[in-house]
């Protein structure tokens, strides 16, 4: 069974840094397209970043230069390093899997990041 | 980025009756490989989204056949043939032909 379990979300001050983790089971993260999608409170969905099977990475313009997606194959875990956080980054962050690029076939339950002083 | 719009944004429906959601993109979603990478997601209250349909009309495993998708280019539609109580939620279209973007969502509830 495919499972994605996010962790690391918390309340953090503007300008701070945070790393989210996504522990995967039921498949290997290196064999799929792995992404982070976020949903601000009461708002819609925004694709944040994607990591291809060949290690290429892509980012939304809103986070380019501040966020870094990575994975640890030995831990079968996906990460999202977030720097220079602002209130606009406040959201529920979902770890998602795609069997093809730019798509999603499984979602995690999400981890909440709140940026506030 | 490709702008996705949906209509209506709110859809009160009667149980057992059909429902239809329109999704339009600011650019054609026809990929160089000939596919339209348009998906539909359902987000029930308090839950993570779940994909229902991908590549316009292919239903995911376990999705009831009362859900169907159609369209091409810039105009797409999700239809529910007979709405059931478990269909309440927000429905999002998403394009993956370019950098992925979602529509604003259509809230479906029971009259």
Short mmCIF file of C-alpha atoms in Angstrom, two decimals:
data_model
loop_
_atom_site.label_atom_id
_atom_site.label_comp_id
_atom_site.label_asym_id
_atom_site.label_seq_id
_atom_site.Cartn_x
_atom_site.Cartn_y
_atom_site.Cartn_z
CA UNK A 1 0.00 0.00 0.00
CA UNK A 2 1.32 3.44 -0.94
CA UNK A 3 1.69 5.77 2.03
CA UNK A 4 3.11 9.29 2.30
CA UNK A 5 3.57 10.73 5.78
CA UNK A 6 4.63 14.35 6.09
CA UNK A 7 6.18 15.93 9.15
CA UNK A 8 8.02 19.05 10.21
CA UNK A 9 5.27 21.63 9.97
CA UNK A 10 5.16 24.17 12.80
CA UNK A 11 4.70 27.82 13.74
CA UNK A 12 7.72 29.80 12.64
CA UNK A 13 8.65 33.48 12.53
CA UNK A 14 8.95 35.42 9.28
CA UNK A 15 12.41 35.09 7.82
CA UNK A 16 12.93 31.71 9.39
CA UNK A 17 13.87 28.37 7.86
CA UNK A 18 12.19 24.99 8.06
CA UNK A 19 12.59 21.55 6.54
CA UNK A 20 9.61 19.33 5.81
CA UNK A 21 9.96 15.56 5.50
CA UNK A 22 7.85 12.99 3.70
CA UNK A 23 8.40 9.35 4.57
CA UNK A 24 7.22 7.09 1.78
CA UNK A 25 6.29 3.42 1.92
CA UNK A 26 4.94 0.95 -0.57
CA UNK A 27 7.21 2.24 -3.35
CA UNK A 28 10.61 3.88 -3.81
CA UNK A 29 10.74 7.67 -4.09
CA UNK A 30 13.52 7.49 -6.66
CA UNK A 31 11.26 5.60 -9.06
CA UNK A 32 8.48 8.19 -9.19
CA UNK A 33 7.95 11.89 -9.73
CA UNK A 34 7.74 13.43 -6.27
CA UNK A 35 6.31 16.85 -5.51
CA UNK A 36 5.15 19.27 -2.86
CA UNK A 37 1.79 21.00 -3.26
CA UNK A 38 0.45 23.53 -0.79
CA UNK A 39 -2.95 24.82 0.19
CA UNK A 40 -3.26 28.08 2.09
CA UNK A 41 -6.07 28.11 4.69
CA UNK A 42 -9.41 28.21 2.91
CA UNK A 43 -7.70 28.57 -0.46
CA UNK A 44 -6.92 26.51 -3.53
CA UNK A 45 -3.97 24.34 -4.48
CA UNK A 46 -0.53 25.50 -5.59
CA UNK A 47 2.16 23.26 -6.98
CA UNK A 48 5.39 24.19 -5.17
CA UNK A 49 8.13 21.90 -6.45
CA UNK A 50 8.75 18.66 -8.32
CA UNK A 51 11.66 16.25 -8.42
CA UNK A 52 11.94 14.03 -11.47
CA UNK A 53 13.21 10.47 -11.39
CA UNK A 54 16.42 11.69 -13.06
CA UNK A 55 17.03 14.18 -10.20
CA UNK A 56 15.97 17.26 -12.13
CA UNK A 57 14.09 19.74 -9.95
CA UNK A 58 11.62 22.51 -10.73
CA UNK A 59 10.01 25.22 -8.65
CA UNK A 60 7.10 27.62 -8.69
CA UNK A 61 8.24 31.20 -9.28
CA UNK A 62 6.86 32.11 -5.84
CA UNK A 63 9.43 29.90 -4.09
CA UNK A 64 12.32 29.84 -6.58
CA UNK A 65 15.59 30.57 -4.82
CA UNK A 66 14.08 30.06 -1.37
CA UNK A 67 12.92 26.43 -1.38
CA UNK A 68 14.92 23.29 -2.20
CA UNK A 69 13.46 19.85 -2.86
CA UNK A 70 15.59 16.79 -2.27
CA UNK A 71 15.35 13.11 -1.42
CA UNK A 72 17.28 10.52 0.55
CA UNK A 73 16.95 7.20 -1.26
CA UNK A 74 18.36 5.25 1.68
CA UNK A 75 15.59 6.60 3.92
CA UNK A 76 12.99 6.61 1.10
CA UNK A 77 12.17 10.16 2.15
CA UNK A 78 11.45 13.39 0.32
CA UNK A 79 12.35 16.78 1.80
CA UNK A 80 11.50 20.43 1.29
CA UNK A 81 13.98 22.94 2.70
CA UNK A 82 12.28 26.31 3.05
CA UNK A 83 14.18 29.55 3.70
CA UNK A 84 13.23 33.20 4.07
CA UNK A 85 9.69 32.28 4.97
CA UNK A 86 6.93 34.88 4.76
CA UNK A 87 3.27 34.94 5.79
CA UNK A 88 2.38 34.03 2.19
CA UNK A 89 4.03 30.63 2.74
CA UNK A 90 1.50 29.74 5.43
CA UNK A 91 -0.24 26.62 4.16
CA UNK A 92 -0.87 22.93 4.49
CA UNK A 93 1.96 21.28 2.58
CA UNK A 94 1.18 18.02 0.85
CA UNK A 95 3.73 15.48 -0.31
CA UNK A 96 2.51 13.85 -3.50
CA UNK A 97 3.56 11.11 -5.88
CA UNK A 98 3.14 10.99 -9.62
CA UNK A 99 3.52 8.08 -11.96
CA UNK A 100 4.21 10.61 -14.69
CA UNK A 101 5.60 14.12 -14.64
CA UNK A 102 3.32 16.94 -13.56
CA UNK A 103 0.64 14.67 -12.17
CA UNK A 104 -0.45 13.14 -8.88
CA UNK A 105 -1.76 9.71 -8.06
CA UNK A 106 -1.25 9.71 -4.28
CA UNK A 107 -1.37 12.42 -1.63
CA UNK A 108 -0.15 12.54 1.92
CA UNK A 109 -2.27 13.96 4.73
CA UNK A 110 -0.32 17.22 4.80
CA UNK A 111 1.72 19.12 7.39
CA UNK A 112 0.81 22.66 8.46
CA UNK A 113 3.30 25.50 8.23
CA UNK A 114 2.29 28.75 9.87
CA UNK A 115 4.52 31.78 9.40
CA UNK A 116 3.71 34.43 11.96
CA UNK A 117 5.37 36.61 14.56
CA UNK B 1 1.59 30.16 -15.92
CA UNK B 2 -1.49 28.64 -17.50
CA UNK B 3 -4.62 30.03 -15.88
CA UNK B 4 -7.34 27.53 -15.11
CA UNK B 5 -10.90 28.69 -14.55
CA UNK B 6 -13.90 26.69 -13.40
CA UNK B 7 -17.63 27.25 -13.46
CA UNK B 8 -19.70 27.29 -11.49
CA UNK B 9 -17.72 27.90 -8.31
CA UNK B 10 -20.65 26.67 -6.25
CA UNK B 11 -22.96 23.86 -7.30
CA UNK B 12 -25.93 22.86 -5.15
CA UNK B 13 -27.26 19.56 -6.43
CA UNK B 14 -30.17 17.25 -5.75
CA UNK B 15 -29.36 13.68 -4.81
CA UNK B 16 -29.76 11.39 -7.80
CA UNK B 17 -29.58 14.22 -10.28
CA UNK B 18 -26.71 14.89 -12.71
CA UNK B 19 -24.08 17.56 -12.21
CA UNK B 20 -21.55 19.16 -14.52
CA UNK B 21 -18.45 21.27 -13.92
CA UNK B 22 -16.67 23.22 -16.63
CA UNK B 23 -12.93 23.87 -16.68
CA UNK B 24 -11.16 26.16 -19.13
CA UNK B 25 -7.47 26.83 -19.67
CA UNK B 26 -5.82 30.01 -20.93
CA UNK B 27 -3.79 27.95 -23.41
CA UNK B 28 -4.39 24.75 -25.30
CA UNK B 29 -3.45 21.73 -23.19
CA UNK B 30 -2.55 19.59 -26.17
CA UNK B 31 0.95 18.31 -25.49
CA UNK B 32 3.51 17.61 -28.23
CA UNK B 33 2.74 13.91 -27.69
CA UNK B 34 -0.92 14.52 -28.58
CA UNK B 35 -2.33 14.09 -25.08
CA UNK B 36 -4.27 16.63 -23.06
CA UNK B 37 -2.87 16.47 -19.53
CA UNK B 38 -5.99 17.50 -17.69
CA UNK B 39 -6.93 15.87 -14.40
CA UNK B 40 -9.81 16.17 -11.95
CA UNK B 41 -9.46 15.93 -8.18
CA UNK B 42 -12.06 15.61 -5.44
CA UNK B 43 -11.42 17.00 -1.96
CA UNK B 44 -13.96 15.87 0.60
CA UNK B 45 -14.31 17.96 3.76
CA UNK B 46 -11.32 17.51 6.02
CA UNK B 47 -9.52 15.19 3.62
CA UNK B 48 -6.61 15.36 1.21
CA UNK B 49 -7.49 15.65 -2.46
CA UNK B 50 -7.97 12.45 -4.43
CA UNK B 51 -7.51 12.10 -8.18
CA UNK B 52 -10.62 10.98 -10.04
CA UNK B 53 -9.64 11.36 -13.68
CA UNK B 54 -6.45 11.93 -15.64
CA UNK B 55 -5.69 12.60 -19.29
CA UNK B 56 -9.17 14.12 -19.65
CA UNK B 57 -11.23 10.95 -19.41
CA UNK B 58 -9.33 8.05 -17.77
CA UNK B 59 -10.86 7.17 -14.41
CA UNK B 60 -8.59 6.15 -11.55
CA UNK B 61 -8.97 2.74 -10.00
CA UNK B 62 -11.90 2.62 -7.60
CA UNK B 63 -13.60 5.73 -8.98
CA UNK B 64 -17.29 5.09 -9.62
CA UNK B 65 -18.33 5.11 -13.24
CA UNK B 66 -20.85 7.85 -12.55
CA UNK B 67 -17.86 10.19 -12.90
CA UNK B 68 -16.79 10.99 -16.45
CA UNK B 69 -14.52 13.52 -18.09
CA UNK B 70 -14.42 14.98 -21.56
CA UNK B 71 -12.95 17.80 -23.60
CA UNK B 72 -9.88 18.84 -25.51
CA UNK B 73 -7.74 21.91 -26.11
CA UNK B 74 -9.00 24.55 -23.71
CA UNK B 75 -12.46 23.31 -22.69
CA UNK B 76 -13.07 20.39 -20.36
CA UNK B 77 -15.99 19.00 -18.39
CA UNK B 78 -16.47 16.73 -15.39
CA UNK B 79 -19.87 15.08 -15.18
CA UNK B 80 -21.50 13.17 -12.37
CA UNK B 81 -24.37 11.16 -13.76
CA UNK B 82 -26.27 10.78 -10.49
CA UNK B 83 -25.00 12.67 -7.46
CA UNK B 84 -24.65 10.74 -4.21
CA UNK B 85 -24.17 12.12 -0.70
CA UNK B 86 -20.51 11.03 -0.69
CA UNK B 87 -19.82 13.31 -3.68
CA UNK B 88 -20.01 16.44 -1.52
CA UNK B 89 -16.73 18.34 -1.62
CA UNK B 90 -14.59 20.60 -3.75
CA UNK B 91 -13.61 19.58 -7.26
CA UNK B 92 -10.44 20.89 -8.88
CA UNK B 93 -9.23 20.61 -12.43
CA UNK B 94 -5.47 20.62 -12.97
CA UNK B 95 -3.34 20.87 -16.07
CA UNK B 96 0.01 19.11 -16.34
CA UNK B 97 0.93 19.95 -19.91
CA UNK B 98 2.94 22.93 -18.64
CA UNK B 99 4.03 23.88 -15.13
CA UNK B 100 1.07 22.36 -13.22
CA UNK B 101 -1.71 24.68 -12.22
CA UNK B 102 -5.08 24.10 -10.60
CA UNK B 103 -8.46 25.64 -11.10
CA UNK B 104 -10.01 27.57 -8.17
CA UNK B 105 -12.31 24.69 -7.28
CA UNK B 106 -16.04 24.05 -7.48
CA UNK B 107 -17.85 23.41 -4.23
CA UNK B 108 -20.52 20.72 -4.61
CA UNK B 109 -23.12 20.36 -1.90
CA UNK B 110 -26.60 18.95 -1.53
CA UNK B 111 -29.65 21.16 -1.88
#
